[in-house]
Amino acid sequence: GRPWGAEQPPPEGGPECSCPEEPGGRGGRRLRTAFSAEQLSTLESSFQRQQYLGAAERRKLAGRMRLSEVQIKTWFQNRRMKLKRQL
């Protein structure tokens, strides 16, 4: 192991990585997703039709909306909890 010099940057995810999702360069939480009005409208209409999405529907919706499947899954979980609180 040579020390990291100017000619060779540290590997990705190394100690000098300061990714915005990871405060301090350590495994922190992701930043909050700011959904556009169009995305929210699409998510809400999908939720009105079906409160639970299967893997195929989630994949299809994520691809169409240019979001990750995890973001779709989390939005639906949060929306179900919101509905539960309202009832």
Tab-separated table of N, CA, C and O in Angstrom, residues 4-85:
chain	number	residue	atom	x	y	z
A	4	TRP	N	-1.924	7.647	-0.680
A	4	TRP	CA	-2.599	8.302	-1.798
A	4	TRP	C	-1.927	9.631	-2.072
A	4	TRP	O	-1.839	10.494	-1.218
A	5	GLY	N	-1.456	9.813	-3.275
A	5	GLY	CA	-0.798	11.053	-3.660
A	5	GLY	C	-1.653	11.819	-4.648
A	5	GLY	O	-2.763	11.400	-4.983
A	6	ALA	N	-1.134	12.919	-5.153
A	6	ALA	CA	-1.883	13.748	-6.100
A	6	ALA	C	-2.105	13.007	-7.414
A	6	ALA	O	-3.096	13.237	-8.089
A	7	GLU	N	-1.171	12.096	-7.756
A	7	GLU	CA	-1.325	11.385	-9.018
A	7	GLU	C	-2.342	10.251	-8.939
A	7	GLU	O	-2.757	9.729	-9.950
A	8	GLN	N	-2.757	9.870	-7.756
A	8	GLN	CA	-3.700	8.757	-7.608
A	8	GLN	C	-4.745	9.126	-6.558
A	8	GLN	O	-4.464	9.139	-5.372
A	9	PRO	N	-5.981	9.429	-6.997
A	9	PRO	CA	-7.028	9.801	-6.035
A	9	PRO	C	-7.453	8.588	-5.203
A	9	PRO	O	-7.256	7.450	-5.622
A	10	PRO	N	-8.040	8.824	-4.032
A	10	PRO	CA	-8.520	7.700	-3.225
A	10	PRO	C	-9.648	6.976	-3.944
A	10	PRO	O	-10.324	7.568	-4.782
A	11	PRO	N	-9.862	5.706	-3.652
A	11	PRO	CA	-10.941	4.963	-4.312
A	11	PRO	C	-12.300	5.531	-3.917
A	11	PRO	O	-12.442	6.172	-2.887
A	12	GLU	N	-13.306	5.260	-4.768
A	12	GLU	CA	-14.662	5.723	-4.481
A	12	GLU	C	-15.110	5.192	-3.135
A	12	GLU	O	-14.890	4.033	-2.800
A	13	GLY	N	-15.778	6.036	-2.364
A	13	GLY	CA	-16.258	5.617	-1.056
A	13	GLY	C	-15.167	5.593	-0.017
A	13	GLY	O	-15.357	5.080	1.081
A	14	GLY	N	-14.002	6.120	-0.353
A	14	GLY	CA	-12.877	6.139	0.573
A	14	GLY	C	-13.079	7.170	1.671
A	14	GLY	O	-14.117	7.830	1.743
A	15	PRO	N	-12.093	7.354	2.523
A	15	PRO	CA	-12.257	8.240	3.664
A	15	PRO	C	-12.449	9.703	3.292
A	15	PRO	O	-12.994	10.462	4.070
A	16	GLU	N	-12.049	10.102	2.086
A	16	GLU	CA	-12.191	11.494	1.699
A	16	GLU	C	-13.468	11.762	0.900
A	16	GLU	O	-13.663	12.857	0.416
A	17	CYS	N	-14.312	10.777	0.752
A	17	CYS	CA	-15.562	10.936	0.010
A	17	CYS	C	-16.535	11.788	0.813
A	17	CYS	O	-16.778	11.528	1.973
A	18	SER	N	-17.076	12.819	0.182
A	18	SER	CA	-18.084	13.628	0.864
A	18	SER	C	-19.316	13.694	-0.026
A	18	SER	O	-19.541	14.666	-0.722
A	19	CYS	N	-20.069	12.613	-0.041
A	19	CYS	CA	-21.266	12.518	-0.846
A	19	CYS	C	-22.396	13.273	-0.150
A	19	CYS	O	-22.506	13.216	1.061
A	20	PRO	N	-23.280	13.968	-0.903
A	20	PRO	CA	-24.355	14.718	-0.257
A	20	PRO	C	-25.321	13.841	0.527
A	20	PRO	O	-25.899	14.272	1.489
A	21	GLU	N	-25.486	12.566	0.106
A	21	GLU	CA	-26.407	11.683	0.815
A	21	GLU	C	-25.820	11.196	2.133
A	21	GLU	O	-26.517	10.665	2.961
A	22	GLU	N	-24.520	11.342	2.274
A	22	GLU	CA	-23.850	10.787	3.437
A	22	GLU	C	-23.104	11.882	4.190
A	22	GLU	O	-21.946	12.148	3.915
A	23	PRO	N	-23.779	12.543	5.144
A	23	PRO	CA	-23.095	13.603	5.886
A	23	PRO	C	-21.840	13.076	6.564
A	23	PRO	O	-21.845	12.015	7.164
A	24	GLY	N	-20.744	13.834	6.433
A	24	GLY	CA	-19.494	13.424	7.058
A	24	GLY	C	-18.805	12.285	6.343
A	24	GLY	O	-17.817	11.756	6.826
A	25	GLY	N	-19.316	11.864	5.187
A	25	GLY	CA	-18.687	10.784	4.448
A	25	GLY	C	-18.973	9.405	5.019
A	25	GLY	O	-18.432	8.423	4.574
A	26	ARG	N	-19.825	9.318	6.032
A	26	ARG	CA	-20.180	8.008	6.589
A	26	ARG	C	-21.611	7.674	6.233
A	26	ARG	O	-22.368	8.540	5.818
A	27	GLY	N	-22.018	6.442	6.450
A	27	GLY	CA	-23.345	5.974	6.052
A	27	GLY	C	-24.476	6.725	6.725
A	27	GLY	O	-25.073	6.229	7.656
A	28	GLY	N	-24.795	7.915	6.251
A	28	GLY	CA	-25.893	8.702	6.794
A	28	GLY	C	-27.183	8.398	6.059
A	28	GLY	O	-27.291	7.421	5.338
A	29	ARG	N	-28.162	9.253	6.230
A	29	ARG	CA	-29.445	9.061	5.571
A	29	ARG	C	-29.453	9.791	4.233
A	29	ARG	O	-28.761	10.764	4.034
A	30	ARG	N	-30.322	9.301	3.323
A	30	ARG	CA	-30.478	9.964	2.027
A	30	ARG	C	-31.144	11.313	2.218
A	30	ARG	O	-31.877	11.524	3.177
A	31	LEU	N	-30.917	12.206	1.263
A	31	LEU	CA	-31.606	13.482	1.289
A	31	LEU	C	-33.077	13.263	0.951
A	31	LEU	O	-33.428	12.316	0.244
A	32	ARG	N	-33.921	14.145	1.423
A	32	ARG	CA	-35.351	14.054	1.157
A	32	ARG	C	-35.603	14.281	-0.334
A	32	ARG	O	-35.065	15.220	-0.926
A	33	THR	N	-36.425	13.456	-0.934
A	33	THR	CA	-36.755	13.589	-2.352
A	33	THR	C	-37.802	14.677	-2.519
A	33	THR	O	-38.832	14.646	-1.846
A	34	ALA	N	-37.543	15.613	-3.384
A	34	ALA	CA	-38.520	16.659	-3.702
A	34	ALA	C	-39.251	16.231	-4.973
A	34	ALA	O	-38.717	16.345	-6.077
A	35	PHE	N	-40.466	15.725	-4.814
A	35	PHE	CA	-41.241	15.283	-5.971
A	35	PHE	C	-41.836	16.484	-6.686
A	35	PHE	O	-42.268	17.447	-6.052
A	36	SER	N	-41.887	16.413	-7.993
A	36	SER	CA	-42.515	17.490	-8.773
A	36	SER	C	-44.033	17.352	-8.642
A	36	SER	O	-44.557	16.303	-8.248
A	37	ALA	N	-44.744	18.414	-9.010
A	37	ALA	CA	-46.210	18.395	-8.957
A	37	ALA	C	-46.759	17.287	-9.860
A	37	ALA	O	-47.719	16.594	-9.501
A	38	GLU	N	-46.136	17.106	-11.005
A	38	GLU	CA	-46.583	16.057	-11.943
A	38	GLU	C	-46.371	14.664	-11.340
A	38	GLU	O	-47.229	13.788	-11.455
A	39	GLN	N	-45.213	14.459	-10.692
A	39	GLN	CA	-44.940	13.173	-10.051
A	39	GLN	C	-45.943	12.902	-8.939
A	39	GLN	O	-46.470	11.796	-8.828
A	40	LEU	N	-46.223	13.932	-8.118
A	40	LEU	CA	-47.182	13.758	-7.022
A	40	LEU	C	-48.571	13.429	-7.555
A	40	LEU	O	-49.270	12.571	-7.001
A	41	SER	N	-48.955	14.088	-8.632
A	41	SER	CA	-50.255	13.823	-9.238
A	41	SER	C	-50.345	12.379	-9.720
A	41	SER	O	-51.346	11.691	-9.493
A	42	THR	N	-49.288	11.907	-10.368
A	42	THR	CA	-49.246	10.526	-10.857
A	42	THR	C	-49.272	9.536	-9.698
A	42	THR	O	-50.003	8.539	-9.731
A	43	LEU	N	-48.496	9.812	-8.661
A	43	LEU	CA	-48.467	8.933	-7.486
A	43	LEU	C	-49.829	8.880	-6.800
A	43	LEU	O	-50.311	7.805	-6.444
A	44	GLU	N	-50.453	10.044	-6.630
A	44	GLU	CA	-51.768	10.099	-5.977
A	44	GLU	C	-52.823	9.342	-6.781
A	44	GLU	O	-53.624	8.603	-6.215
A	45	SER	N	-52.825	9.520	-8.094
A	45	SER	CA	-53.825	8.818	-8.903
A	45	SER	C	-53.592	7.309	-8.876
A	45	SER	O	-54.549	6.532	-8.838
A	46	SER	N	-52.329	6.906	-8.849
A	46	SER	CA	-52.018	5.475	-8.728
A	46	SER	C	-52.480	4.941	-7.377
A	46	SER	O	-53.016	3.832	-7.280
A	47	PHE	N	-52.294	5.753	-6.338
A	47	PHE	CA	-52.688	5.348	-4.990
A	47	PHE	C	-54.209	5.219	-4.878
A	47	PHE	O	-54.707	4.330	-4.183
A	48	GLN	N	-54.952	6.103	-5.564
A	48	GLN	CA	-56.417	6.025	-5.527
A	48	GLN	C	-56.916	4.730	-6.160
A	48	GLN	O	-57.900	4.155	-5.704
A	49	ARG	N	-56.210	4.271	-7.190
A	49	ARG	CA	-56.589	3.014	-7.848
A	49	ARG	C	-56.180	1.811	-7.017
A	49	ARG	O	-56.909	0.826	-6.929
A	50	GLN	N	-55.004	1.882	-6.410
A	50	GLN	CA	-54.432	0.717	-5.745
A	50	GLN	C	-53.473	1.175	-4.646
A	50	GLN	O	-52.480	1.831	-4.921
A	51	GLN	N	-53.777	0.842	-3.384
A	51	GLN	CA	-52.958	1.296	-2.268
A	51	GLN	C	-51.680	0.478	-2.101
A	51	GLN	O	-50.746	0.928	-1.441
A	52	TYR	N	-51.658	-0.710	-2.651
A	52	TYR	CA	-50.471	-1.574	-2.569
A	52	TYR	C	-50.006	-1.916	-3.969
A	52	TYR	O	-50.799	-2.377	-4.789
A	53	LEU	N	-48.740	-1.688	-4.251
A	53	LEU	CA	-48.181	-2.008	-5.559
A	53	LEU	C	-47.370	-3.292	-5.483
A	53	LEU	O	-46.605	-3.484	-4.533
A	54	GLY	N	-47.509	-4.121	-6.486
A	54	GLY	CA	-46.638	-5.278	-6.618
A	54	GLY	C	-45.321	-4.852	-7.240
A	54	GLY	O	-45.154	-3.706	-7.671
A	55	ALA	N	-44.386	-5.775	-7.298
A	55	ALA	CA	-43.054	-5.468	-7.838
A	55	ALA	C	-43.128	-5.007	-9.288
A	55	ALA	O	-42.451	-4.056	-9.678
A	56	ALA	N	-43.957	-5.654	-10.089
A	56	ALA	CA	-44.063	-5.291	-11.511
A	56	ALA	C	-44.632	-3.888	-11.682
A	56	ALA	O	-44.100	-3.094	-12.470
A	57	GLU	N	-45.706	-3.577	-10.936
A	57	GLU	CA	-46.302	-2.237	-11.031
A	57	GLU	C	-45.333	-1.171	-10.547
A	57	GLU	O	-45.238	-0.091	-11.121
A	58	ARG	N	-44.597	-1.482	-9.482
A	58	ARG	CA	-43.626	-0.535	-8.935
A	58	ARG	C	-42.510	-0.256	-9.942
A	58	ARG	O	-42.120	0.884	-10.162
A	59	ARG	N	-42.028	-1.318	-10.589
A	59	ARG	CA	-40.972	-1.183	-11.590
A	59	ARG	C	-41.447	-0.327	-12.771
A	59	ARG	O	-40.744	0.560	-13.241
A	60	LYS	N	-42.664	-0.607	-13.220
A	60	LYS	CA	-43.245	0.115	-14.351
A	60	LYS	C	-43.428	1.605	-14.014
A	60	LYS	O	-43.059	2.482	-14.796
A	61	LEU	N	-43.961	1.879	-12.839
A	61	LEU	CA	-44.184	3.260	-12.411
A	61	LEU	C	-42.861	3.999	-12.230
A	61	LEU	O	-42.721	5.149	-12.641
A	62	ALA	N	-41.889	3.327	-11.651
A	62	ALA	CA	-40.569	3.942	-11.436
A	62	ALA	C	-39.924	4.313	-12.776
A	62	ALA	O	-39.367	5.398	-12.928
A	63	GLY	N	-40.010	3.416	-13.737
A	63	GLY	CA	-39.437	3.688	-15.053
A	63	GLY	C	-40.126	4.842	-15.744
A	63	GLY	O	-39.482	5.697	-16.353
A	64	ARG	N	-41.445	4.887	-15.632
A	64	ARG	CA	-42.222	5.936	-16.275
A	64	ARG	C	-41.977	7.310	-15.634
A	64	ARG	O	-41.966	8.328	-16.318
A	65	MET	N	-41.752	7.314	-14.318
A	65	MET	CA	-41.612	8.579	-13.590
A	65	MET	C	-40.156	8.985	-13.374
A	65	MET	O	-39.885	10.024	-12.791
A	66	ARG	N	-39.218	8.139	-13.802
A	66	ARG	CA	-37.781	8.402	-13.611
A	66	ARG	C	-37.416	8.551	-12.139
A	66	ARG	O	-36.679	9.449	-11.747
A	67	LEU	N	-37.985	7.649	-11.322
A	67	LEU	CA	-37.653	7.572	-9.906
A	67	LEU	C	-37.191	6.152	-9.638
A	67	LEU	O	-37.413	5.246	-10.438
A	68	SER	N	-36.547	5.940	-8.491
A	68	SER	CA	-36.134	4.585	-8.155
A	68	SER	C	-37.321	3.813	-7.567
A	68	SER	O	-38.288	4.413	-7.068
A	69	GLU	N	-37.242	2.506	-7.632
A	69	GLU	CA	-38.300	1.676	-7.050
A	69	GLU	C	-38.404	1.912	-5.553
A	69	GLU	O	-39.497	1.876	-4.989
A	70	VAL	N	-37.278	2.169	-4.903
A	70	VAL	CA	-37.272	2.422	-3.459
A	70	VAL	C	-38.032	3.713	-3.150
A	70	VAL	O	-38.786	3.778	-2.175
A	71	GLN	N	-37.858	4.732	-3.985
A	71	GLN	CA	-38.587	5.986	-3.779
A	71	GLN	C	-40.088	5.776	-3.926
A	71	GLN	O	-40.870	6.312	-3.130
A	72	ILE	N	-40.492	4.973	-4.913
A	72	ILE	CA	-41.916	4.675	-5.120
A	72	ILE	C	-42.451	3.891	-3.920
A	72	ILE	O	-43.497	4.224	-3.367
A	73	LYS	N	-41.719	2.878	-3.524
A	73	LYS	CA	-42.131	2.037	-2.395
A	73	LYS	C	-42.290	2.877	-1.122
A	73	LYS	O	-43.296	2.768	-0.411
A	74	THR	N	-41.324	3.731	-0.864
A	74	THR	CA	-41.362	4.566	0.333
A	74	THR	C	-42.520	5.557	0.279
A	74	THR	O	-43.216	5.763	1.280
A	75	TRP	N	-42.762	6.153	-0.898
A	75	TRP	CA	-43.870	7.093	-1.019
A	75	TRP	C	-45.185	6.386	-0.698
A	75	TRP	O	-46.023	6.930	0.025
A	76	PHE	N	-45.380	5.177	-1.236
A	76	PHE	CA	-46.620	4.438	-0.979
A	76	PHE	C	-46.745	4.068	0.496
A	76	PHE	O	-47.835	4.154	1.069
A	77	GLN	N	-45.652	3.674	1.130
A	77	GLN	CA	-45.699	3.369	2.565
A	77	GLN	C	-46.115	4.597	3.360
A	77	GLN	O	-46.983	4.523	4.240
A	78	ASN	N	-45.482	5.738	3.039
A	78	ASN	CA	-45.800	6.975	3.748
A	78	ASN	C	-47.235	7.414	3.490
A	78	ASN	O	-47.916	7.912	4.386
A	79	ARG	N	-47.709	7.223	2.262
A	79	ARG	CA	-49.079	7.626	1.920
A	79	ARG	C	-50.102	6.763	2.641
A	79	ARG	O	-51.148	7.261	3.082
A	80	ARG	N	-49.811	5.450	2.785
A	80	ARG	CA	-50.718	4.580	3.534
A	80	ARG	C	-50.779	4.994	4.999
A	80	ARG	O	-51.849	4.986	5.617
A	81	MET	N	-49.631	5.376	5.563
A	81	MET	CA	-49.604	5.822	6.966
A	81	MET	C	-50.378	7.140	7.118
A	81	MET	O	-51.076	7.329	8.115
A	82	LYS	N	-50.264	8.022	6.138
A	82	LYS	CA	-51.013	9.286	6.174
A	82	LYS	C	-52.512	8.995	6.173
A	82	LYS	O	-53.279	9.599	6.941
A	83	LEU	N	-52.955	8.080	5.311
A	83	LEU	CA	-54.352	7.703	5.241
A	83	LEU	C	-54.823	7.105	6.573
A	83	LEU	O	-55.904	7.436	7.066
A	84	LYS	N	-54.002	6.264	7.150
A	84	LYS	CA	-54.334	5.627	8.433
A	84	LYS	C	-54.502	6.681	9.541
A	84	LYS	O	-55.422	6.591	10.359
A	85	ARG	N	-53.610	7.688	9.553
A	85	ARG	CA	-53.731	8.758	10.551
A	85	ARG	C	-54.998	9.569	10.352
A	85	ARG	O	-55.618	10.009	11.319
